[in-house]
CSV table of C-alpha atoms in Angstrom, one decimal:
chain,number,residue,atom,x,y,z
A,1,MET,CA,-5.4,16.0,-6.8
A,2,SER,CA,-1.7,15.1,-7.2
A,3,ASP,CA,-0.8,18.2,-5.1
A,4,ILE,CA,-3.1,17.2,-2.2
A,5,LYS,CA,-1.8,13.6,-2.5
A,6,SER,CA,1.8,14.7,-2.0
A,7,THR,CA,0.7,17.0,0.8
A,8,ILE,CA,-1.1,14.1,2.5
A,9,ASP,CA,1.9,11.8,1.8
A,10,ALA,CA,4.1,14.2,3.7
A,11,GLU,CA,1.6,14.7,6.5
A,12,VAL,CA,1.2,11.0,7.3
A,13,GLN,CA,5.0,10.6,7.3
A,14,SER,CA,5.5,13.7,9.5
A,15,ALA,CA,5.2,11.7,12.8
A,16,ASP,CA,5.1,8.1,14.0
A,17,VAL,CA,1.4,8.5,14.9
A,18,VAL,CA,-0.8,11.0,13.1
A,19,LEU,CA,-4.4,11.6,13.9
A,20,PHE,CA,-6.6,13.4,11.3
A,21,MET,CA,-9.4,14.7,13.4
A,22,LYS,CA,-12.1,17.3,13.9
A,23,GLY,CA,-10.6,20.0,16.2
A,24,THR,CA,-7.4,19.7,18.1
A,25,PRO,CA,-6.1,17.2,20.7
A,26,LYS,CA,-6.8,19.8,23.4
A,27,MET,CA,-10.2,20.8,21.9
A,28,PRO,CA,-11.7,18.0,19.9
A,29,GLN,CA,-14.9,19.1,18.1
A,30,CYS,CA,-16.4,15.7,17.7
A,31,GLY,CA,-16.9,12.9,20.2
A,32,PHE,CA,-15.3,10.3,18.0
A,33,SER,CA,-12.2,12.3,17.5
A,34,GLY,CA,-12.1,12.9,21.2
A,35,GLN,CA,-12.3,9.2,21.9
A,36,VAL,CA,-9.2,8.4,19.9
A,37,VAL,CA,-7.3,11.3,21.6
A,38,GLN,CA,-8.3,9.8,24.9
A,39,ILE,CA,-7.0,6.3,23.9
A,40,LEU,CA,-3.7,7.6,22.6
A,41,SER,CA,-3.2,9.9,25.6
A,42,HIS,CA,-4.1,7.0,28.0
A,43,LEU,CA,-1.5,4.8,26.3
A,44,GLY,CA,1.1,7.7,26.5
A,45,VAL,CA,1.7,7.7,22.8
A,46,PRO,CA,3.1,10.8,21.4
A,47,PHE,CA,1.0,11.8,18.3
A,48,LYS,CA,0.4,14.6,16.0
A,49,GLY,CA,-3.2,15.9,15.6
A,50,VAL,CA,-4.2,17.4,12.3
A,51,ASN,CA,-7.4,19.4,12.3
A,52,ILE,CA,-9.2,18.6,9.1
A,53,LEU,CA,-11.8,21.3,9.7
A,54,GLU,CA,-9.2,23.8,8.7
A,55,SER,CA,-8.9,22.6,5.1
A,56,ASP,CA,-11.6,21.4,2.8
A,57,ALA,CA,-9.0,20.2,0.3
A,58,LEU,CA,-7.3,18.1,3.0
A,59,ARG,CA,-10.6,16.7,4.3
A,60,ALA,CA,-11.8,15.7,0.8
A,61,GLY,CA,-8.4,14.5,-0.2
A,62,LEU,CA,-8.0,12.3,2.8
A,63,LYS,CA,-11.3,10.5,2.1
A,64,ASP,CA,-9.9,9.3,-1.2
A,65,TYR,CA,-6.4,8.8,0.0
A,66,SER,CA,-7.4,6.5,2.9
A,67,ASN,CA,-10.5,5.1,1.0
A,68,TRP,CA,-12.4,6.0,4.2
A,69,PRO,CA,-15.4,8.3,4.3
A,70,THR,CA,-15.4,9.6,7.9
A,71,PHE,CA,-13.1,11.1,10.5
A,72,PRO,CA,-11.1,10.6,12.7
A,73,GLN,CA,-8.5,8.7,10.7
A,74,LEU,CA,-5.5,7.2,12.5
A,75,TYR,CA,-2.1,6.6,10.9
A,76,VAL,CA,0.8,4.7,12.4
A,77,LYS,CA,4.1,4.9,10.6
A,78,GLY,CA,2.4,6.0,7.4
A,79,GLU,CA,-0.1,3.1,7.5
A,80,PHE,CA,-3.9,3.6,7.9
A,81,VAL,CA,-5.1,1.9,11.0
A,82,GLY,CA,-8.8,2.9,11.0
A,83,GLY,CA,-11.4,5.2,12.5
A,84,ALA,CA,-12.7,5.6,16.0
A,85,ASP,CA,-14.5,2.2,16.2
A,86,ILE,CA,-11.6,0.2,15.0
A,87,THR,CA,-9.1,2.1,17.2
A,88,ARG,CA,-11.3,1.5,20.2
A,89,GLU,CA,-11.9,-2.2,19.5
A,90,MET,CA,-8.1,-2.7,18.9
A,91,PHE,CA,-7.3,-0.9,22.1
A,92,GLN,CA,-9.8,-3.0,24.1
A,93,ALA,CA,-8.4,-6.2,22.6
A,94,GLY,CA,-4.8,-5.0,23.3
A,95,GLU,CA,-4.1,-5.1,19.6
A,96,LEU,CA,-3.4,-1.4,19.3
A,97,GLN,CA,-0.6,-1.7,21.9
A,98,THR,CA,0.8,-4.7,20.0
A,99,LEU,CA,0.7,-2.8,16.7
A,100,LEU,CA,2.5,0.2,18.2
A,101,ALA,CA,5.1,-2.0,19.7
A,102,ASP,CA,5.6,-4.0,16.5
A,103,LYS,CA,6.1,-0.7,14.6
A,104,GLY,CA,8.6,0.5,17.2
A,105,VAL,CA,6.5,3.3,18.6
A,106,PRO,CA,7.3,3.9,22.3
A,107,VAL,CA,4.3,3.5,24.6
A,108,THR,CA,4.4,4.6,28.2
A,109,ALA,CA,1.1,3.4,29.5
A,110,LYS,CA,0.1,5.2,32.7
A,111,ALA,CA,-0.9,3.0,35.6
B,1,MET,CA,-37.8,6.4,2.1
B,2,THR,CA,-35.6,7.4,5.1
B,3,TYR,CA,-31.9,7.1,4.9
B,4,ARG,CA,-32.1,4.6,7.8
B,5,GLN,CA,-34.4,2.3,5.8
B,6,ARG,CA,-32.3,2.7,2.7
B,7,MET,CA,-29.2,1.5,4.6
B,8,ILE,CA,-31.2,-1.4,6.2
B,9,ASP,CA,-32.4,-2.6,2.8
B,10,LYS,CA,-28.9,-2.4,1.2
B,11,LEU,CA,-27.1,-4.0,4.1
B,12,THR,CA,-29.7,-6.8,4.2
B,13,ALA,CA,-29.3,-7.4,0.5
B,14,ALA,CA,-25.5,-7.3,0.6
B,15,PHE,CA,-24.7,-9.4,3.7
B,16,ALA,CA,-27.8,-11.4,4.6
B,17,PRO,CA,-27.1,-10.5,8.3
B,18,THR,CA,-28.3,-12.6,11.2
B,19,LEU,CA,-28.5,-9.5,13.2
B,20,LEU,CA,-28.9,-5.9,12.0
B,21,GLU,CA,-29.5,-2.8,14.0
B,22,VAL,CA,-29.3,0.7,12.5
B,23,GLU,CA,-29.8,3.4,15.1
B,24,ASP,CA,-30.3,7.0,14.2
B,25,GLU,CA,-28.2,8.9,16.7
B,26,SER,CA,-28.5,12.3,15.0
B,27,ALA,CA,-30.4,13.9,17.9
B,28,ARG,CA,-27.4,13.4,20.2
B,29,HIS,CA,-25.3,15.4,17.8
B,30,HIS,CA,-27.7,18.3,17.4
B,31,GLY,CA,-25.9,21.5,16.7
B,32,HIS,CA,-22.6,19.8,16.1
B,33,GLY,CA,-20.7,20.2,12.9
B,34,GLY,CA,-22.2,18.0,10.2
B,35,ALA,CA,-25.6,17.7,11.9
B,36,LEU,CA,-28.5,18.9,9.8
B,37,PRO,CA,-31.8,20.2,11.0
B,38,GLU,CA,-33.6,17.4,9.1
B,39,GLY,CA,-31.5,14.8,11.0
B,40,GLU,CA,-30.4,11.4,9.7
B,41,THR,CA,-26.7,12.4,9.8
B,42,HIS,CA,-25.3,10.2,12.5
B,43,PHE,CA,-25.9,6.5,12.6
B,44,ALA,CA,-24.7,3.5,14.6
B,45,ILE,CA,-24.8,0.1,12.8
B,46,ARG,CA,-24.5,-3.2,14.6
B,47,ILE,CA,-24.3,-6.1,12.2
B,48,VAL,CA,-23.6,-9.8,12.4
B,49,ALA,CA,-23.1,-11.7,9.2
B,50,PRO,CA,-21.2,-14.8,8.2
B,51,ALA,CA,-19.8,-12.8,5.3
B,52,PHE,CA,-17.4,-11.2,7.8
B,53,GLN,CA,-15.7,-14.4,8.7
B,54,GLY,CA,-12.0,-14.3,8.2
B,55,VAL,CA,-12.2,-10.6,7.1
B,56,SER,CA,-10.2,-7.9,9.0
B,57,ARG,CA,-11.9,-5.1,10.9
B,58,LEU,CA,-10.7,-2.6,8.4
B,59,ALA,CA,-12.0,-4.7,5.5
B,60,ARG,CA,-15.4,-5.2,7.2
B,61,HIS,CA,-15.8,-1.5,7.6
B,62,ARG,CA,-14.8,-0.9,4.0
B,63,MET,CA,-17.3,-3.5,2.8
B,64,ILE,CA,-20.0,-1.7,4.7
B,65,HIS,CA,-18.9,1.8,3.5
B,66,GLU,CA,-19.1,0.6,-0.1
B,67,VAL,CA,-22.6,-0.7,0.3
B,68,VAL,CA,-23.9,2.6,1.8
B,69,ALA,CA,-21.6,4.9,-0.3
B,70,ALA,CA,-24.5,6.8,-1.8
B,71,GLU,CA,-26.0,7.5,1.7
B,72,LEU,CA,-22.6,8.6,3.0
B,73,ALA,CA,-22.1,10.9,0.0
B,74,GLU,CA,-25.6,12.4,0.2
B,75,ARG,CA,-26.4,12.8,3.8
B,76,VAL,CA,-24.8,10.5,6.4
B,77,HIS,CA,-21.9,12.2,8.1
B,78,ALA,CA,-20.9,9.8,10.8
B,79,LEU,CA,-21.3,6.0,10.9
B,80,SER,CA,-20.3,4.0,13.9
B,81,ILE,CA,-19.9,0.4,13.0
B,82,GLU,CA,-19.7,-2.8,15.0
B,83,ALA,CA,-19.4,-5.8,12.6
B,84,ASP,CA,-18.9,-9.4,13.7
B,85,PRO,CA,-19.1,-12.7,11.9
B,86,SER,CA,-21.2,-14.4,14.6
């Protein structure tokens, strides 16, 4: 467990925005993962997609690490933001954009 | 008892909601990873309860996850949640 924890520690720090998802940003394999990809892409936020379907250890480890039972899981600057519902609600309320700005993540929203 | 009914009972007991809808959306995810032939894998919960007043979105979801932890561990694979205080 400590091994997977350090792996996840490194993974969440590996980019400003990390999305643990089913499938890849280009080929999401779950509608909820796809929604978050769309939101981040719409905002023009560079992010790293990690396909949790490729590793059972990572998938199981992340549920404990984040204390969150489902995927996708969004991290910004190493901090857990939420799953698809929370990301969508925050985006609709403009809070996601504020969070990214507060954390110093560049956002280039497309008109 | 269905997983849907189990979750309704537990959420009702835990939060005394003024509104609670638990919709089984499994059929829409047929054939997708995590879907089971027997269904009851994908749910959407809409809940309104005063208990969520002053509680962050993340914390609301975690409160709900905790109440239905057994269902999530045994069968339920995806849980869409909309939780509001009023």
